[in-house]
């Protein structure tokens, strides 16, 4: 049994496997309420709401928060869920260069001067949407600079923490803790449970007013079946471990292990001579394959060596920017990582991707 099993098994008997109805129609149990309260406290916001799918969290929450007369400014490399949520919202959408605060300010100023299409009236509101760790780049957002710009121009800021919550910061509280930004400076913090929490679903954390509005207007909250109470219990247990509320140091040790494993693996790949993207301390480590023809070959050759990898190509990436994305875990041992590196060196030579070969 894993660490969370002893808390999860009783939930099966108490709540059954699924709620079968939306949160507003008896789909909210005591464990959902406890999870939302614990999340809000952990993240540092007044309130939170949980969803049954991370993708749907963005796709159904963004249209609820925006409408005609709203301007969304989105990072050029934001996740598809943000892109699709923005498209479905009816808002005007602008794009700024990836993780570039200076270009964000340039676009923001120009859009404010232009105003709304045709009428040129002032925007009802402006929302800047970014990610804590960019899922295909492994890059950590320049949050402090982004926040300062949104404050300067009185725009709202929406941060997707799918890959950063439970991974960044000394206590796993995500990009705000890592960047030294108070959560009160962020209007909306979104995240998923499928990474650090080992489950499924997503959440929005914000002020009580915003969460109350979302709870009654987001399609994902009003019409979709609520998160399984058994899964909610598993997430709550994992959250308590990460926060150290279980009375152990398991969470702290896992955070330390994740950081050490991520940096060790990234440095070894750099030393190997492959092209890596992203930043140290990020557990998302992409290695560039570039040409689409190498995607299948790289995956097959790794599998022959008992190494399963996730290769990514068009349309998830631009046509000539195919890559393999590694997501490092706290559960990986140094022996696991070293064995993977041996296999990767062989396959990288076969696929000719050691562009900066050093050994």
Tab-separated table of C-alpha atoms in Angstrom:
chain	number	residue	atom	x	y	z
A	1	UNK	CA	0.000	0.000	0.000
A	2	UNK	CA	1.175	3.550	-0.686
A	3	UNK	CA	1.379	6.394	1.815
A	4	UNK	CA	-2.208	7.578	1.269
A	5	UNK	CA	-3.958	4.180	1.260
A	6	UNK	CA	-4.904	4.025	4.937
A	7	UNK	CA	-6.850	7.289	4.578
A	8	UNK	CA	-8.368	6.452	1.197
A	9	UNK	CA	-9.822	2.984	1.876
A	10	UNK	CA	-12.282	4.212	4.547
A	11	UNK	CA	-13.465	6.898	2.098
A	12	UNK	CA	-14.571	4.173	-0.333
A	13	UNK	CA	-16.891	2.743	2.299
A	14	UNK	CA	-18.130	6.119	3.497
A	15	UNK	CA	-18.689	7.905	0.174
A	16	UNK	CA	-18.536	5.229	-2.593
A	17	UNK	CA	-16.340	5.667	-5.661
A	18	UNK	CA	-18.192	8.526	-7.357
A	19	UNK	CA	-20.603	11.281	-6.456
A	20	UNK	CA	-22.508	10.857	-9.798
A	21	UNK	CA	-23.858	14.437	-9.642
A	22	UNK	CA	-22.496	18.012	-9.923
A	23	UNK	CA	-21.299	19.858	-6.810
A	24	UNK	CA	-24.446	22.004	-6.739
A	25	UNK	CA	-26.696	18.909	-6.764
A	26	UNK	CA	-25.587	16.953	-3.685
A	27	UNK	CA	-22.174	16.285	-5.245
A	28	UNK	CA	-20.320	18.126	-2.485
A	29	UNK	CA	-19.304	15.945	0.461
A	30	UNK	CA	-17.541	16.764	3.700
A	31	UNK	CA	-14.234	15.672	2.171
A	32	UNK	CA	-14.662	18.138	-0.734
A	33	UNK	CA	-15.275	20.945	1.755
A	34	UNK	CA	-12.258	19.910	3.839
A	35	UNK	CA	-10.055	19.736	0.733
A	36	UNK	CA	-11.066	23.188	-0.478
A	37	UNK	CA	-10.431	24.728	2.932
A	38	UNK	CA	-7.050	23.000	3.254
A	39	UNK	CA	-6.055	24.065	-0.267
A	40	UNK	CA	-6.930	27.705	0.328
A	41	UNK	CA	-4.932	27.742	3.560
A	42	UNK	CA	-1.940	25.962	1.991
A	43	UNK	CA	-1.845	28.259	-1.027
A	44	UNK	CA	-2.514	31.428	0.943
A	45	UNK	CA	-5.830	32.512	-0.579
A	46	UNK	CA	-9.236	33.141	0.994
A	47	UNK	CA	-11.064	30.349	-0.794
A	48	UNK	CA	-10.749	27.528	-3.345
A	49	UNK	CA	-12.881	25.322	-5.578
A	50	UNK	CA	-11.956	21.874	-6.930
A	51	UNK	CA	-12.790	20.377	-10.332
A	52	UNK	CA	-12.794	16.822	-11.647
A	53	UNK	CA	-10.302	17.577	-14.440
A	54	UNK	CA	-7.310	19.889	-14.726
A	55	UNK	CA	-7.925	20.678	-18.402
A	56	UNK	CA	-11.574	21.514	-17.710
A	57	UNK	CA	-10.550	23.814	-14.857
A	58	UNK	CA	-9.046	26.287	-17.322
A	59	UNK	CA	-11.459	25.642	-20.186
A	60	UNK	CA	-14.572	26.278	-18.077
A	61	UNK	CA	-13.279	28.845	-15.567
A	62	UNK	CA	-11.763	31.321	-18.023
A	63	UNK	CA	-15.066	31.879	-19.910
A	64	UNK	CA	-16.809	32.409	-16.557
A	65	UNK	CA	-14.330	35.118	-15.597
A	66	UNK	CA	-14.348	36.966	-18.919
A	67	UNK	CA	-16.735	38.242	-21.573
A	68	UNK	CA	-16.973	40.689	-24.436
A	69	UNK	CA	-15.086	43.795	-23.422
A	70	UNK	CA	-12.410	41.815	-21.588
A	71	UNK	CA	-8.835	41.631	-22.860
A	72	UNK	CA	-6.831	38.465	-22.220
A	73	UNK	CA	-3.063	38.704	-22.688
A	74	UNK	CA	-1.631	35.200	-22.923
A	75	UNK	CA	1.961	33.963	-22.936
A	76	UNK	CA	2.841	32.652	-26.402
A	77	UNK	CA	3.598	29.185	-24.999
A	78	UNK	CA	0.688	28.793	-22.596
A	79	UNK	CA	-0.929	25.354	-22.272
A	80	UNK	CA	-3.702	24.384	-24.690
A	81	UNK	CA	-6.261	24.480	-21.881
A	82	UNK	CA	-5.585	28.196	-21.378
A	83	UNK	CA	-5.653	28.839	-25.132
A	84	UNK	CA	-8.949	26.993	-25.593
A	85	UNK	CA	-10.483	28.616	-22.518
A	86	UNK	CA	-9.560	32.047	-23.856
A	87	UNK	CA	-10.977	31.235	-27.300
A	88	UNK	CA	-14.260	30.056	-25.785
A	89	UNK	CA	-14.633	33.123	-23.590
A	90	UNK	CA	-15.718	35.709	-26.135
A	91	UNK	CA	-12.976	38.025	-24.884
A	92	UNK	CA	-10.386	39.694	-27.094
A	93	UNK	CA	-7.101	37.799	-26.928
A	94	UNK	CA	-3.585	39.158	-27.349
A	95	UNK	CA	-0.294	37.268	-27.156
A	96	UNK	CA	3.075	38.354	-25.783
A	97	UNK	CA	6.483	36.745	-26.268
A	98	UNK	CA	7.202	33.776	-24.041
A	99	UNK	CA	8.171	34.734	-20.482
A	100	UNK	CA	9.110	38.248	-21.611
A	101	UNK	CA	7.930	40.948	-19.158
A	102	UNK	CA	9.230	43.757	-21.365
A	103	UNK	CA	7.182	42.582	-24.343
A	104	UNK	CA	4.164	42.080	-22.088
A	105	UNK	CA	4.392	45.724	-21.053
A	106	UNK	CA	4.748	46.832	-24.671
A	107	UNK	CA	1.676	44.857	-25.765
A	108	UNK	CA	-0.283	45.936	-22.689
A	109	UNK	CA	0.359	49.620	-23.296
A	110	UNK	CA	-0.563	49.336	-26.975
A	111	UNK	CA	-3.803	47.499	-26.203
A	112	UNK	CA	-4.787	50.049	-23.556
A	113	UNK	CA	-4.233	52.886	-26.040
A	114	UNK	CA	-6.217	51.091	-28.776
A	115	UNK	CA	-9.115	50.104	-26.534
A	116	UNK	CA	-11.839	47.703	-27.611
A	117	UNK	CA	-12.224	46.715	-31.278
A	118	UNK	CA	-14.315	49.123	-33.385
A	119	UNK	CA	-15.576	51.249	-30.467
A	120	UNK	CA	-12.135	51.951	-28.933
A	121	UNK	CA	-13.803	52.162	-25.545
A	122	UNK	CA	-11.684	51.286	-22.487
A	123	UNK	CA	-11.466	47.610	-21.651
A	124	UNK	CA	-13.827	46.399	-18.917
A	125	UNK	CA	-10.915	44.420	-17.501
A	126	UNK	CA	-7.554	43.025	-18.569
A	127	UNK	CA	-6.275	39.617	-17.456
A	128	UNK	CA	-2.684	38.436	-17.953
A	129	UNK	CA	-2.399	34.633	-18.099
A	130	UNK	CA	0.857	32.802	-17.412
A	131	UNK	CA	2.159	29.477	-16.065
A	132	UNK	CA	4.352	28.795	-13.019
A	133	UNK	CA	6.438	26.223	-14.902
A	134	UNK	CA	5.805	26.032	-18.638
A	135	UNK	CA	4.809	22.459	-19.409
A	136	UNK	CA	6.713	21.991	-22.670
A	137	UNK	CA	9.639	24.277	-21.871
A	138	UNK	CA	10.471	23.453	-18.243
A	139	UNK	CA	11.003	27.175	-17.749
A	140	UNK	CA	10.075	28.976	-14.520
A	141	UNK	CA	8.061	32.161	-14.998
A	142	UNK	CA	9.565	35.554	-14.144
A	143	UNK	CA	6.741	36.133	-11.710
A	144	UNK	CA	7.986	39.166	-9.792
A	145	UNK	CA	8.400	41.197	-12.981
A	146	UNK	CA	5.052	40.044	-14.375
A	147	UNK	CA	3.252	41.014	-11.169
A	148	UNK	CA	4.880	44.450	-11.088
A	149	UNK	CA	3.710	45.142	-14.647
A	150	UNK	CA	0.121	44.053	-13.997
A	151	UNK	CA	0.024	46.257	-10.904
A	152	UNK	CA	1.373	49.213	-12.857
A	153	UNK	CA	-1.406	48.956	-15.453
A	154	UNK	CA	-4.140	47.754	-13.073
A	155	UNK	CA	-4.541	44.401	-14.831
A	156	UNK	CA	-5.486	41.116	-13.200
A	157	UNK	CA	-3.095	38.161	-13.195
A	158	UNK	CA	-4.006	34.464	-13.587
A	159	UNK	CA	-1.293	31.870	-12.883
A	160	UNK	CA	-1.524	28.207	-13.909
A	161	UNK	CA	0.459	26.170	-11.361
A	162	UNK	CA	-0.068	22.707	-12.869
A	163	UNK	CA	3.647	21.872	-12.689
A	164	UNK	CA	4.806	24.231	-9.928
A	165	UNK	CA	2.456	23.551	-7.002
A	166	UNK	CA	3.965	20.911	-4.737
A	167	UNK	CA	7.268	21.176	-6.614
A	168	UNK	CA	8.655	24.699	-6.149
A	169	UNK	CA	9.371	26.549	-2.922
A	170	UNK	CA	10.880	25.350	0.342
A	171	UNK	CA	7.522	23.994	1.515
A	172	UNK	CA	6.061	23.134	-1.899
A	173	UNK	CA	3.672	26.073	-2.027
A	174	UNK	CA	4.587	26.790	-5.614
A	175	UNK	CA	5.720	29.677	-7.727
A	176	UNK	CA	4.750	32.418	-5.251
A	177	UNK	CA	6.886	30.933	-2.489
A	178	UNK	CA	9.732	30.246	-4.921
A	179	UNK	CA	9.667	33.795	-6.329
A	180	UNK	CA	9.131	35.621	-3.045
A	181	UNK	CA	5.741	36.930	-4.172
A	182	UNK	CA	2.918	37.111	-1.641
A	183	UNK	CA	-0.101	35.084	-2.873
A	184	UNK	CA	-2.270	38.128	-2.154
A	185	UNK	CA	-0.561	39.793	-5.136
A	186	UNK	CA	-1.956	37.126	-7.485
A	187	UNK	CA	-5.643	37.422	-8.336
A	188	UNK	CA	-6.218	33.812	-9.410
A	189	UNK	CA	-4.059	30.744	-8.806
A	190	UNK	CA	-5.001	27.636	-10.771
A	191	UNK	CA	-3.444	24.194	-10.418
A	192	UNK	CA	-3.898	20.488	-11.055
A	193	UNK	CA	-3.718	17.380	-8.894
A	194	UNK	CA	-2.251	15.046	-11.536
A	195	UNK	CA	1.395	15.960	-10.883
A	196	UNK	CA	2.626	16.521	-7.322
A	197	UNK	CA	-0.523	15.081	-5.741
A	198	UNK	CA	-0.571	11.894	-7.832
A	199	UNK	CA	-4.300	12.100	-8.515
A	200	UNK	CA	-6.651	13.838	-10.958
A	201	UNK	CA	-8.587	17.087	-11.111
A	202	UNK	CA	-7.805	20.748	-10.683
A	203	UNK	CA	-8.535	23.806	-8.569
A	204	UNK	CA	-8.909	27.556	-8.553
A	205	UNK	CA	-7.798	29.550	-5.494
A	206	UNK	CA	-8.721	33.215	-5.154
A	207	UNK	CA	-10.732	35.650	-3.052
A	208	UNK	CA	-14.019	34.526	-1.507
A	209	UNK	CA	-15.881	36.784	-3.944
A	210	UNK	CA	-14.237	35.298	-7.045
A	211	UNK	CA	-14.647	31.685	-5.905
A	212	UNK	CA	-18.310	32.250	-5.051
A	213	UNK	CA	-18.862	33.680	-8.528
A	214	UNK	CA	-17.036	30.778	-10.226
A	215	UNK	CA	-18.918	28.216	-8.165
A	216	UNK	CA	-22.204	29.525	-9.550
A	217	UNK	CA	-21.182	30.363	-13.121
A	218	UNK	CA	-18.394	28.047	-14.326
A	219	UNK	CA	-19.783	25.228	-16.491
A	220	UNK	CA	-17.280	22.822	-14.963
A	221	UNK	CA	-18.608	23.578	-11.495
A	222	UNK	CA	-22.311	23.772	-12.320
A	223	UNK	CA	-22.823	20.951	-14.834
A	224	UNK	CA	-19.936	18.467	-14.498
A	225	UNK	CA	-19.922	15.577	-12.033
A	226	UNK	CA	-17.910	16.542	-8.977
A	227	UNK	CA	-14.499	15.113	-8.205
A	228	UNK	CA	-14.676	11.570	-6.820
A	229	UNK	CA	-14.757	11.821	-3.002
A	230	UNK	CA	-12.246	8.974	-2.839
A	231	UNK	CA	-9.851	10.928	-5.049
A	232	UNK	CA	-10.555	14.053	-2.994
A	233	UNK	CA	-9.514	12.160	0.136
A	234	UNK	CA	-6.315	10.980	-1.551
A	235	UNK	CA	-5.487	14.575	-2.548
A	236	UNK	CA	-6.235	15.856	0.951
A	237	UNK	CA	-3.944	13.218	2.451
A	238	UNK	CA	-1.151	14.066	-0.001
A	239	UNK	CA	-1.631	17.776	0.701
A	240	UNK	CA	-1.309	17.203	4.444
A	241	UNK	CA	1.904	15.247	3.860
A	242	UNK	CA	3.390	17.982	1.657
A	243	UNK	CA	2.406	20.613	4.236
A	244	UNK	CA	3.848	18.535	7.096
A	245	UNK	CA	0.468	18.317	8.825
A	246	UNK	CA	0.720	14.528	9.096
A	247	UNK	CA	3.298	14.866	11.866
A	248	UNK	CA	6.157	13.497	9.748
A	249	UNK	CA	8.939	14.950	7.615
A	250	UNK	CA	7.992	12.818	4.586
A	251	UNK	CA	6.813	15.861	2.644
A	252	UNK	CA	9.963	17.883	3.289
A	253	UNK	CA	12.179	14.941	2.354
A	254	UNK	CA	10.259	14.407	-0.880
A	255	UNK	CA	10.616	18.077	-1.816
A	256	UNK	CA	14.359	17.927	-1.132
A	257	UNK	CA	14.637	14.717	-3.149
A	258	UNK	CA	12.675	16.166	-6.069
A	259	UNK	CA	14.897	19.234	-6.213
A	260	UNK	CA	18.105	17.180	-5.967
A	261	UNK	CA	16.954	14.645	-8.575
A	262	UNK	CA	15.833	17.355	-11.009
A	263	UNK	CA	19.082	19.300	-10.814
A	264	UNK	CA	21.260	16.170	-10.956
A	265	UNK	CA	19.455	14.811	-14.026
A	266	UNK	CA	19.489	18.184	-15.807
A	267	UNK	CA	23.214	18.720	-15.185
A	268	UNK	CA	24.075	15.208	-16.405
A	269	UNK	CA	22.085	15.773	-19.598
A	270	UNK	CA	23.888	19.072	-20.177
A	271	UNK	CA	27.230	17.331	-19.614
A	272	UNK	CA	26.147	14.659	-22.104
A	273	UNK	CA	25.831	17.305	-24.799
A	274	UNK	CA	22.115	17.197	-25.558
A	275	UNK	CA	20.138	20.423	-25.821
A	276	UNK	CA	17.943	20.893	-22.745
A	277	UNK	CA	15.331	23.571	-22.149
A	278	UNK	CA	14.181	25.151	-18.919
A	279	UNK	CA	15.659	26.081	-15.576
A	280	UNK	CA	17.363	24.367	-12.677
A	281	UNK	CA	14.909	23.463	-9.866
A	282	UNK	CA	12.250	22.666	-12.471
A	283	UNK	CA	11.245	18.967	-12.524
A	284	UNK	CA	10.163	19.343	-16.164
A	285	UNK	CA	13.192	18.731	-18.388
A	286	UNK	CA	12.717	18.782	-22.179
A	287	UNK	CA	15.484	17.495	-24.464
A	288	UNK	CA	15.372	18.667	-28.060
A	289	UNK	CA	15.007	16.158	-30.906
A	290	UNK	CA	14.098	18.890	-33.413
A	291	UNK	CA	13.109	16.781	-36.448
A	292	UNK	CA	9.825	14.849	-36.409
A	293	UNK	CA	11.543	11.812	-37.931
A	294	UNK	CA	13.435	11.282	-34.654
A	295	UNK	CA	10.355	11.157	-32.422
A	296	UNK	CA	9.388	7.543	-33.109
A	297	UNK	CA	12.964	6.291	-33.341
A	298	UNK	CA	13.979	7.841	-30.023
A	299	UNK	CA	10.972	6.388	-28.218
A	300	UNK	CA	11.429	2.894	-29.668
A	301	UNK	CA	15.152	2.753	-28.921
A	302	UNK	CA	14.553	3.851	-25.324
A	303	UNK	CA	11.873	1.193	-24.906
A	304	UNK	CA	14.310	-1.472	-26.125
A	305	UNK	CA	16.470	-0.451	-23.166
A	306	UNK	CA	13.550	-0.688	-20.703
A	307	UNK	CA	13.147	3.085	-20.569
A	308	UNK	CA	9.707	4.551	-21.294
A	309	UNK	CA	9.811	8.185	-22.432
A	310	UNK	CA	7.288	10.782	-23.596
A	311	UNK	CA	8.186	12.175	-27.011
A	312	UNK	CA	6.317	15.220	-28.276
A	313	UNK	CA	5.964	16.586	-31.791
A	314	UNK	CA	3.627	18.578	-33.997
A	315	UNK	CA	0.949	19.841	-33.300
A	316	UNK	CA	1.889	19.970	-29.585
A	317	UNK	CA	5.130	21.690	-30.635
A	318	UNK	CA	6.154	23.626	-33.762
A	319	UNK	CA	7.010	21.337	-36.686
A	320	UNK	CA	10.796	21.431	-36.276
A	321	UNK	CA	10.919	21.676	-32.483
A	322	UNK	CA	10.081	18.078	-31.510
A	323	UNK	CA	11.361	16.999	-28.117
A	324	UNK	CA	11.312	14.381	-25.395
A	325	UNK	CA	9.952	15.603	-22.072
A	326	UNK	CA	11.187	14.141	-18.796
A	327	UNK	CA	9.245	14.734	-15.584
A	328	UNK	CA	11.487	13.872	-12.646
A	329	UNK	CA	10.001	12.342	-9.492
A	330	UNK	CA	11.011	12.407	-5.844
A	331	UNK	CA	10.569	8.621	-5.950
A	332	UNK	CA	13.393	8.152	-8.461
A	333	UNK	CA	16.549	6.791	-6.862
A	334	UNK	CA	20.012	7.869	-7.956
A	335	UNK	CA	20.399	4.359	-9.417
A	336	UNK	CA	17.208	4.865	-11.476
A	337	UNK	CA	18.499	8.148	-12.854
A	338	UNK	CA	21.978	6.821	-13.630
A	339	UNK	CA	20.506	3.805	-15.442
A	340	UNK	CA	18.296	6.123	-17.488
A	341	UNK	CA	21.301	8.302	-18.349
A	342	UNK	CA	23.251	5.296	-19.652
A	343	UNK	CA	20.366	4.367	-21.946
A	344	UNK	CA	19.833	7.976	-23.030
A	345	UNK	CA	23.476	8.402	-23.976
A	346	UNK	CA	23.297	5.355	-26.261
A	347	UNK	CA	20.028	6.454	-27.858
A	348	UNK	CA	21.193	10.057	-28.218
A	349	UNK	CA	24.202	8.850	-30.192
A	350	UNK	CA	21.974	6.699	-32.410
A	351	UNK	CA	19.647	9.633	-33.079
A	352	UNK	CA	22.474	12.185	-33.443
A	353	UNK	CA	21.146	14.682	-30.903
A	354	UNK	CA	24.338	15.204	-28.871
A	355	UNK	CA	24.938	18.569	-30.513
A	356	UNK	CA	27.348	19.742	-27.808
A	357	UNK	CA	29.099	16.431	-27.272
A	358	UNK	CA	31.558	16.555	-24.364
A	359	UNK	CA	32.137	12.889	-23.497
